[in-house]
Tab-separated table of C-alpha atoms and ligand atoms in Angstrom:
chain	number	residue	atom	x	y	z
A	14	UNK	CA	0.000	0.000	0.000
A	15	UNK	CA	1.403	3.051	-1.017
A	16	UNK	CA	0.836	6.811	0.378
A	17	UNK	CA	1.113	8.449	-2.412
A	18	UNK	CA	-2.296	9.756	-2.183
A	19	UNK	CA	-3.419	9.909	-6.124
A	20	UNK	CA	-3.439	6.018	-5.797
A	21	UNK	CA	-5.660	5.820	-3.110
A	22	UNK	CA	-9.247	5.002	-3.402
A	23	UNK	CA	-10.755	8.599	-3.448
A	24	UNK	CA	-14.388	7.156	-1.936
A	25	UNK	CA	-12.841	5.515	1.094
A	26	UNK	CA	-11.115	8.766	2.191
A	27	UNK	CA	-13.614	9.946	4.628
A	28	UNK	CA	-13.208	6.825	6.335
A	29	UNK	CA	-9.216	7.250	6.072
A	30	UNK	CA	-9.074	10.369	8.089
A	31	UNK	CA	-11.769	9.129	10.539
A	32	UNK	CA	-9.289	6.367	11.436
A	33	UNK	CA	-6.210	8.520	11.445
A	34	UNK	CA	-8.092	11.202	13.634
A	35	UNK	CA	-9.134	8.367	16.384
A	36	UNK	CA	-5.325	6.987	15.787
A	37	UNK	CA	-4.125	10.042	16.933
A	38	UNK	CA	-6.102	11.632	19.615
A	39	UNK	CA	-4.841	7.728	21.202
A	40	UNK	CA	-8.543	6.554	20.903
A	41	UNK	CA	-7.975	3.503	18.130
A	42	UNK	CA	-10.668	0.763	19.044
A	43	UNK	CA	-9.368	-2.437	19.985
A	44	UNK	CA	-11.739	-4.137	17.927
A	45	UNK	CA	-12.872	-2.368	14.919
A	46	UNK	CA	-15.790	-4.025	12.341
A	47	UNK	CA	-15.226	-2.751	8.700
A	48	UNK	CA	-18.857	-3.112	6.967
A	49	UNK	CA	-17.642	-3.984	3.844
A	50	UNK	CA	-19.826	-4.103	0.274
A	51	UNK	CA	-18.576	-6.335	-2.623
A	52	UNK	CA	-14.893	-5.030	-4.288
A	53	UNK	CA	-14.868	-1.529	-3.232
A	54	UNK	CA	-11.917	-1.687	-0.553
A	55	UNK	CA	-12.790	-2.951	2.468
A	56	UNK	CA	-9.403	-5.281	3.153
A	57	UNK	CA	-7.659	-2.369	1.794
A	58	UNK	CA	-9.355	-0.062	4.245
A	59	UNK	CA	-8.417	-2.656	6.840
A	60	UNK	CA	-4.839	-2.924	6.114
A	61	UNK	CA	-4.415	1.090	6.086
A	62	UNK	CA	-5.729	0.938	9.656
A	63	UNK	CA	-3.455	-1.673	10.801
A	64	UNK	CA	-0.663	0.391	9.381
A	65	UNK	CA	-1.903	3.022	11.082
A	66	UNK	CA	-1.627	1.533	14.218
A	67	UNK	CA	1.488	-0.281	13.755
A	68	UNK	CA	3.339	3.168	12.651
A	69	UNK	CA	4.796	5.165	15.283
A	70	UNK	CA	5.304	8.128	13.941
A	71	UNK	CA	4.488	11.643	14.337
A	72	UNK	CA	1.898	11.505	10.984
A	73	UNK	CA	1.203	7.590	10.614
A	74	UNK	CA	1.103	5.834	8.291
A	75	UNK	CA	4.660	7.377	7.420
A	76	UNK	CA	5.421	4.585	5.037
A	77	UNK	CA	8.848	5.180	5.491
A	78	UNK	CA	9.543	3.898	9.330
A	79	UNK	CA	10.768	0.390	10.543
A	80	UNK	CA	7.074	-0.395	11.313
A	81	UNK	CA	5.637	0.967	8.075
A	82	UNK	CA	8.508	-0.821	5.981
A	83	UNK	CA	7.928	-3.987	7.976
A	84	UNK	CA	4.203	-3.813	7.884
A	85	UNK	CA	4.410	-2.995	3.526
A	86	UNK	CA	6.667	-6.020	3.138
A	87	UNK	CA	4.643	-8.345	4.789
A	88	UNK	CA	6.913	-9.246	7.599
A	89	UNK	CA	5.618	-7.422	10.370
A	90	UNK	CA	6.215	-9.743	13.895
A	91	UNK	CA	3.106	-8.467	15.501
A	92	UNK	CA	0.407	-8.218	12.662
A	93	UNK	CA	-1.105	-11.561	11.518
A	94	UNK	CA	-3.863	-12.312	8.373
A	95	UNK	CA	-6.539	-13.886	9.522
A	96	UNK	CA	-8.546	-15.737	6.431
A	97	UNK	CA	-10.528	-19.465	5.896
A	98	UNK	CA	-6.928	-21.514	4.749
A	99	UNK	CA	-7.045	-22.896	1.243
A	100	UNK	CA	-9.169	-25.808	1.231
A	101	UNK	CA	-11.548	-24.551	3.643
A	102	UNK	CA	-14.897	-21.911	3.537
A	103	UNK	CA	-14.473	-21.435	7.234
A	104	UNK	CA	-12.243	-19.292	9.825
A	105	UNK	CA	-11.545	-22.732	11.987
A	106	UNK	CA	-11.029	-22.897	15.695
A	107	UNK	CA	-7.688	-24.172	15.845
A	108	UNK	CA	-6.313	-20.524	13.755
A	109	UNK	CA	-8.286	-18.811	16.215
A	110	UNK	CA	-6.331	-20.240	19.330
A	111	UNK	CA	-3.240	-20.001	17.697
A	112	UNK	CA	-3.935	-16.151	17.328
A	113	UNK	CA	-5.524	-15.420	20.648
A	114	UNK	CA	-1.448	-17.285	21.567
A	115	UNK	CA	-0.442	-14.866	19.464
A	116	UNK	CA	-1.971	-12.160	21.303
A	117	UNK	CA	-1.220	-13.027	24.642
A	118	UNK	CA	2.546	-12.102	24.414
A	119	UNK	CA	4.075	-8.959	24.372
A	120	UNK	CA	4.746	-7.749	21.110
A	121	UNK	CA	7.669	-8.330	19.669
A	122	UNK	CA	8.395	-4.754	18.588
A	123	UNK	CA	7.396	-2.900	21.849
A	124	UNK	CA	4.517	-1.152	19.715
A	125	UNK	CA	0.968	-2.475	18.614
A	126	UNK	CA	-0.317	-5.724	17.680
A	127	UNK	CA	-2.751	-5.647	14.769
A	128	UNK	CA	-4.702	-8.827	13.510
A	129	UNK	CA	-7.548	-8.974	10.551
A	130	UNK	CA	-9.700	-11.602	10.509
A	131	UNK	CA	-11.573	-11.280	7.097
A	132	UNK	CA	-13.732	-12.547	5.777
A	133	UNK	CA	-15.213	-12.545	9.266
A	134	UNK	CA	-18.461	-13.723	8.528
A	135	UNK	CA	-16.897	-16.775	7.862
A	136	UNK	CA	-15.723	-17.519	11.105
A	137	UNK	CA	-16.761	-21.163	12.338
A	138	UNK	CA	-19.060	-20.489	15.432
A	139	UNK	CA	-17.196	-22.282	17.734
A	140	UNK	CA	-14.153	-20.064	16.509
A	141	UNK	CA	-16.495	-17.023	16.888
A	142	UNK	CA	-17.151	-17.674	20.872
A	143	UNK	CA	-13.526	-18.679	21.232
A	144	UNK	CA	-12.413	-14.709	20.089
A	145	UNK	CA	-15.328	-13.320	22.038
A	146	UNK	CA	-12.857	-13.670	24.862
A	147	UNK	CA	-10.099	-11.505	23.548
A	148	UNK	CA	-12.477	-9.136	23.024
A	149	UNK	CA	-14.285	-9.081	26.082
A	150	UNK	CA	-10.865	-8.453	27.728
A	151	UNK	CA	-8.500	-6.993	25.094
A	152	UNK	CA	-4.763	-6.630	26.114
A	153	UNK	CA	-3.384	-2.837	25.962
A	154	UNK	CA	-2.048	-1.959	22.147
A	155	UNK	CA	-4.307	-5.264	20.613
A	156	UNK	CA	-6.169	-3.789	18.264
A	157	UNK	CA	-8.628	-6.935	16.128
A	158	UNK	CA	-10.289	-5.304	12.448
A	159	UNK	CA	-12.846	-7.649	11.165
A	160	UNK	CA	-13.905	-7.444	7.822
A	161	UNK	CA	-17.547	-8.675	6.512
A	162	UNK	CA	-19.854	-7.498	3.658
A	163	UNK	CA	-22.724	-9.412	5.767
A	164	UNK	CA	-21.885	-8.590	9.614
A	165	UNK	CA	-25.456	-9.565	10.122
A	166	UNK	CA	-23.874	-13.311	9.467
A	167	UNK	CA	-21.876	-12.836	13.239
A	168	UNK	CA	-22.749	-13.133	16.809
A	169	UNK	CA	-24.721	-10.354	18.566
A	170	UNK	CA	-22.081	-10.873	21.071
A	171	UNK	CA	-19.025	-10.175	18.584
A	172	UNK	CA	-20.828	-6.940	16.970
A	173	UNK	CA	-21.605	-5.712	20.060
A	174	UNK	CA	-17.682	-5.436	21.236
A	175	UNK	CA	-16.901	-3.505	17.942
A	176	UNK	CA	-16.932	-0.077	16.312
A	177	UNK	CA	-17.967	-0.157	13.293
A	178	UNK	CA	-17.083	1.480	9.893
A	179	UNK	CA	-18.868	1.377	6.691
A	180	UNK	CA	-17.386	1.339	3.209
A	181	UNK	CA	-18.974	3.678	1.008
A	182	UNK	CA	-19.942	3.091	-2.362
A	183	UNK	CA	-17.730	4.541	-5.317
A	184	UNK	CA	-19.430	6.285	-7.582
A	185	UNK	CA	-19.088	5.285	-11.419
A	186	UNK	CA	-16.614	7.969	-11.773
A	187	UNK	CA	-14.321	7.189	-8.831
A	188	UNK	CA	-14.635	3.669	-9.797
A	189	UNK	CA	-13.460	4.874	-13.526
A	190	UNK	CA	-10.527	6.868	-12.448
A	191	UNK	CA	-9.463	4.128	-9.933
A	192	UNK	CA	-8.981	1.494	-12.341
A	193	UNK	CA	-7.886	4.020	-14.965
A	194	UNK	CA	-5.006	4.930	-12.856
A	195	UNK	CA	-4.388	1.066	-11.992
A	196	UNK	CA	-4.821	-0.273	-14.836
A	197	UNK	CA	-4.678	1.707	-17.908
A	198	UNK	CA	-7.641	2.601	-20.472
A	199	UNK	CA	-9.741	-0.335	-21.244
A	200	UNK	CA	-14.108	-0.640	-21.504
A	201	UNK	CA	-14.001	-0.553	-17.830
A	202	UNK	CA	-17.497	0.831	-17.848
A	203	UNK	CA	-18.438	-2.616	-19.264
A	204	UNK	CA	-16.954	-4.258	-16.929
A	205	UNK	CA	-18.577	-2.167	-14.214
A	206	UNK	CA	-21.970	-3.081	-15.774
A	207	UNK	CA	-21.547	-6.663	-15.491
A	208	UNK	CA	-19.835	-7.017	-11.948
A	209	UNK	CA	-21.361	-4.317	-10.461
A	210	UNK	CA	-19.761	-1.099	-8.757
A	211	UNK	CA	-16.775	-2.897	-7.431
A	212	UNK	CA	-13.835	-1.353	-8.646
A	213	UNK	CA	-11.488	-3.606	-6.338
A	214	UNK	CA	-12.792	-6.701	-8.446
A	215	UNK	CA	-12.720	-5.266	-11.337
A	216	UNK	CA	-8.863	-4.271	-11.207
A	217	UNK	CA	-8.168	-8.208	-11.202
A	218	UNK	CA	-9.975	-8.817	-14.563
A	219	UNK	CA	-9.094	-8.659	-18.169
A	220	UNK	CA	-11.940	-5.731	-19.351
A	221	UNK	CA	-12.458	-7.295	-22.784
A	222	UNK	CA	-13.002	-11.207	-21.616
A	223	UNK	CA	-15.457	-9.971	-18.844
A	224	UNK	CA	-17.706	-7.725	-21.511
A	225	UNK	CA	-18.008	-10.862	-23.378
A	226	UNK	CA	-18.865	-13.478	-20.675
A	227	UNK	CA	-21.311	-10.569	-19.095
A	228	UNK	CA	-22.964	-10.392	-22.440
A	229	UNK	CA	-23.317	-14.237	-22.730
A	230	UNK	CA	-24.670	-14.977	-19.384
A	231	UNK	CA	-27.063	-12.185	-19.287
A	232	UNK	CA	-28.544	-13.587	-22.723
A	233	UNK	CA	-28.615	-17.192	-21.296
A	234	UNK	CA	-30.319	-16.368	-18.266
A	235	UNK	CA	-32.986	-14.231	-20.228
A	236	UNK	CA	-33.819	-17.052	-22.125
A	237	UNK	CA	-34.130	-19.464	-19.245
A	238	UNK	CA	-36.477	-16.785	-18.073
A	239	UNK	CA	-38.068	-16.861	-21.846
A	240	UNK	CA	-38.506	-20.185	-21.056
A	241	UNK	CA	-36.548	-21.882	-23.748
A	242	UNK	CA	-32.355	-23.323	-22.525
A	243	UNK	CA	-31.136	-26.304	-21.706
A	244	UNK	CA	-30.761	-26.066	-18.350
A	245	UNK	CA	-28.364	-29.132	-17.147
A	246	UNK	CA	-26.571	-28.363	-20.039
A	247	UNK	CA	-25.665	-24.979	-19.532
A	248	UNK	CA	-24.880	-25.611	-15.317
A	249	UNK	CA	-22.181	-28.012	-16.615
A	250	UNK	CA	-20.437	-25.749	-18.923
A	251	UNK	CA	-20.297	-22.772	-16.812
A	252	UNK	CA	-19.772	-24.774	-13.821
A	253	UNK	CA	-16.640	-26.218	-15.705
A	254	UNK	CA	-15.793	-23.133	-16.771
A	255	UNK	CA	-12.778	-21.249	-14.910
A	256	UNK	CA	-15.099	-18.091	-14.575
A	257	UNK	CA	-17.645	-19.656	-12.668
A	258	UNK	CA	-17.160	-16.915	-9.501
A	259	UNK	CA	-17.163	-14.615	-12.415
A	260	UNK	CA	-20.513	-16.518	-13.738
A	261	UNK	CA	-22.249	-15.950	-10.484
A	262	UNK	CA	-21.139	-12.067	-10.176
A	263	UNK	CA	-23.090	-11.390	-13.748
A	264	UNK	CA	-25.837	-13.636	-12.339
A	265	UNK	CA	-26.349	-11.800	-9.453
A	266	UNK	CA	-26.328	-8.493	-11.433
A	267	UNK	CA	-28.446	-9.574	-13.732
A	268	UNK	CA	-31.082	-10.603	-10.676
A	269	UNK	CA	-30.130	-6.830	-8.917
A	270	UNK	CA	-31.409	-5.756	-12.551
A	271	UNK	CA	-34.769	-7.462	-12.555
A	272	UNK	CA	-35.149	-6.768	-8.930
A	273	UNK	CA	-34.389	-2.800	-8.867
A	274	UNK	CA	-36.784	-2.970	-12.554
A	275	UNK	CA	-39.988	-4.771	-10.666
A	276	UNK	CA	-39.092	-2.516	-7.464
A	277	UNK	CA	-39.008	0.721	-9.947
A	278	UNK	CA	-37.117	2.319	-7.856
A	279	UNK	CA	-33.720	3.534	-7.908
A	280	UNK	CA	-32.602	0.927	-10.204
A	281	UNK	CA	-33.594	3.084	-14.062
A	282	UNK	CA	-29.817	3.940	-14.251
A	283	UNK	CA	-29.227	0.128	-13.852
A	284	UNK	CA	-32.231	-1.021	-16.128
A	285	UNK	CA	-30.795	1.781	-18.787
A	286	UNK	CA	-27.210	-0.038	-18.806
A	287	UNK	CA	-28.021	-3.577	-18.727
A	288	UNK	CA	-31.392	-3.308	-20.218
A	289	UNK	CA	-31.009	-5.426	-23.685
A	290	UNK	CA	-30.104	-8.360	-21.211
A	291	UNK	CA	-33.266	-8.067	-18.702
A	292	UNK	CA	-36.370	-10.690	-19.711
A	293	UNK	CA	-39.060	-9.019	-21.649
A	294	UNK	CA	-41.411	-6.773	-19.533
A	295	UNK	CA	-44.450	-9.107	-20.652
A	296	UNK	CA	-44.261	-11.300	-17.257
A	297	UNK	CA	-43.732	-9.348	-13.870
A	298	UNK	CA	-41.077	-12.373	-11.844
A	299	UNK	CA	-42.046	-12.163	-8.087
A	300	UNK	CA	-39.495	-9.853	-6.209
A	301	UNK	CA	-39.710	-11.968	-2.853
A	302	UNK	CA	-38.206	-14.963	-4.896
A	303	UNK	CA	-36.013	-13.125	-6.745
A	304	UNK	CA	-34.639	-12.073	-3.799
A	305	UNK	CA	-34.574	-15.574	-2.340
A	306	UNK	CA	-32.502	-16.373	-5.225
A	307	UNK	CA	-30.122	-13.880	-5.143
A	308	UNK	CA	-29.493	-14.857	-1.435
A	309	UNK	CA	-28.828	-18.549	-2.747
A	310	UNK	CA	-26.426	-17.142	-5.741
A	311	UNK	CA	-24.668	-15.135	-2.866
A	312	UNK	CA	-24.415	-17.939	-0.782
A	313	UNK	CA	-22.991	-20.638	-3.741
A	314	UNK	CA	-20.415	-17.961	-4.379
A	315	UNK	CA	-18.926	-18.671	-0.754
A	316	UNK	CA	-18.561	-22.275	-1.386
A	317	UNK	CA	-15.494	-24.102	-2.549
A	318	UNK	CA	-16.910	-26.663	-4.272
A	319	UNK	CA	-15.694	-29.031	-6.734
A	320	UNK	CA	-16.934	-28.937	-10.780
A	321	UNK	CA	-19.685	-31.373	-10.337
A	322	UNK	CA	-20.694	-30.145	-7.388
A	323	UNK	CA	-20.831	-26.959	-8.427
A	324	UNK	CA	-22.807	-28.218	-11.399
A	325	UNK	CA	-25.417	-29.645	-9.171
A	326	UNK	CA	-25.712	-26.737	-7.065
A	327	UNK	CA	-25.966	-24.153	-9.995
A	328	UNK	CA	-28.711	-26.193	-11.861
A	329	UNK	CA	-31.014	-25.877	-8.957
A	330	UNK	CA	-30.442	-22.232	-9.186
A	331	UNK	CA	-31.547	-22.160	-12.560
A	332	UNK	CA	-34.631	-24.129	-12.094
A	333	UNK	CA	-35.207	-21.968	-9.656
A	334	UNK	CA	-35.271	-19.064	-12.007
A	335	UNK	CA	-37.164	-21.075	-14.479
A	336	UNK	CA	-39.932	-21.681	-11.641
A	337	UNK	CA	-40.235	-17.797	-10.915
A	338	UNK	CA	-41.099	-17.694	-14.712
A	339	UNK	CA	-43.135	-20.240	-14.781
A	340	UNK	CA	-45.371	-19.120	-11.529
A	341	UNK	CA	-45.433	-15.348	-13.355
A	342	UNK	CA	-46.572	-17.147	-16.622
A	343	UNK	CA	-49.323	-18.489	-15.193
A	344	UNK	CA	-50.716	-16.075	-12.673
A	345	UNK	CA	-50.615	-13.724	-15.917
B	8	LIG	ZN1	5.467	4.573	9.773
């Protein structure tokens, strides 16, 4: 993370200098909850606060002291990454004790100790009460940042022990100039279409691949809505497919789409941009199990299954959508 300021996401300043005001008038939480929303910068915002309380300068995060240096190349003694290990969805118990070890000691440096835990919403329960502990009784200089785009997911106890801070939403042109000054010109506001606003993601993608898979699925699931795919056929290939996380993003856009369209609320903008994609207006699909589907889509997303699995899991999903159709057919 750098401090030169004109790479820094612009829409997550005001939380920036909230931090950095608490961090110096010597008020920094020892548990902080970062509300997260999908790829706009929540881990980021999370690692700029645990520089900020790692740095011990007179302006942290200096970026250029023993801490900051430390901290930037990954080796900092008393700052540990907290995230479900590889083959795993969860946050297990057993990474949770050997943090809350961790904790215990003295810090090796003589300054803070900083741990993120993120996603936190995926910690395993039993792993949940084990932390509530350390935070019922946090050591002096601990500070814990948990990071969660669905707090709602963990313990009443656990929210209750931490402040919270919300990520705000980029607007299309802060997400624009963000990857533009990341990553170079490209149809980024394609990209932004089919993923959503989540410039963070969007930085890890190849622009021109994602317009095209965006532009498939959103035909695909149209015409499941129309009534006429092969469904088994088509949860196979995408569920094959390397993009499938990718898959599901578009899906669930495409869902936001029909939802914000039925809702006619905010969502015009949205219905203006991905509008030759949405299911004709003929049949009105039933918000409530819309919704209930882009819960499910969310919740597939978080699983690390395996290709057939994922197959299996994915076809229900699309009969799902196919039933929603089918009910609106017939009540019309
Ligand atoms: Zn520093």
């Amino acid at each position: 993370m750098s401090h030169d300021a004109s790479t820094d996401p612009m829409w997550l300043a005001p939380q920036m200098l909230q931090l950095q005001r608490t961090r110096l008038a010597g008020r920094f939480p020892p548990a902080l909850l970062i509300h997260d929303r999908r790829g706009a910068g929540g881990l980021w915002l999370a690692r700029y606060a645990a520089q900020l309380a790692l740095c011990r300068a007179a302006q942290p995060p200096c970026g250029q002291c023993r801490d900051c240096r430390q901290f930037l190349a990954g080796q900092h003694p008393d700052f540990m990454d907290i995230e479900p290990l590889e083959d795993s969805k969860y946050i297990r118990i057993e990474q949770i004790r050997a943090l809350i070890e961790d904790l215990s000691m003295t810090a090796h440096a003589g300054g803070a100790t900083v741990a993120i835990l993120h996603p936190a919403d995926t910690l395993y329960i039993n792993a949940a009460h084990a932390l509530l502990k350390t935070l019922e009784e946090p050591r002096a200089g601990v500070t814990l940042i948990l990071v969660s785009s669905v707090p709602s997911r963990l313990p009443a106890t656990i929210l209750s022990r931490c402040q919270r801070l919300r990520v705000a939403a980029p607007t299309r042109a802060q997400s624009l100039a963000f990857l533009e000054r990341h990553r170079g010109p490209g149809p980024w506001p394609a990209v932004l279409d089919a993923i959503g606003e989540a410039p963070f993601e969007a930085r890890q993608l190849d622009p021109v691949e994602v317009a095209k898979l965006a532009a498939e699925t959103f035909a695909a699931l149209s015409a499941i809505a129309g009534g006429h795919q092969d469904i088994s056929g088509l949860a196979e290939r995408w569920a094959r497919g390397e993009q499938f996380e990718l898959r599901l993003t578009c899906f669930e856009t495409w869902l936001t789409a029909c939802i914000d369209r039925g809702a006619g609320g905010p969502g015009q903008l949205r219905e203006l941009r991905t509008g030759a994609h949405l299911p004709e207006s003929s049949w009105d699909m039933n918000i409530a199990a819309l919704l209930r589907l882009l819960d499910a889509v969310y919740e597939l997303r978080g699983f690390r299954l395996s290709s057939i699995n994922r197959a299996v899991a994915l076809e229900q999903l699309l009969w799902q959508l196919a039933r929603v159709r089918a009910r609106a057919a017939a009540a019309s």
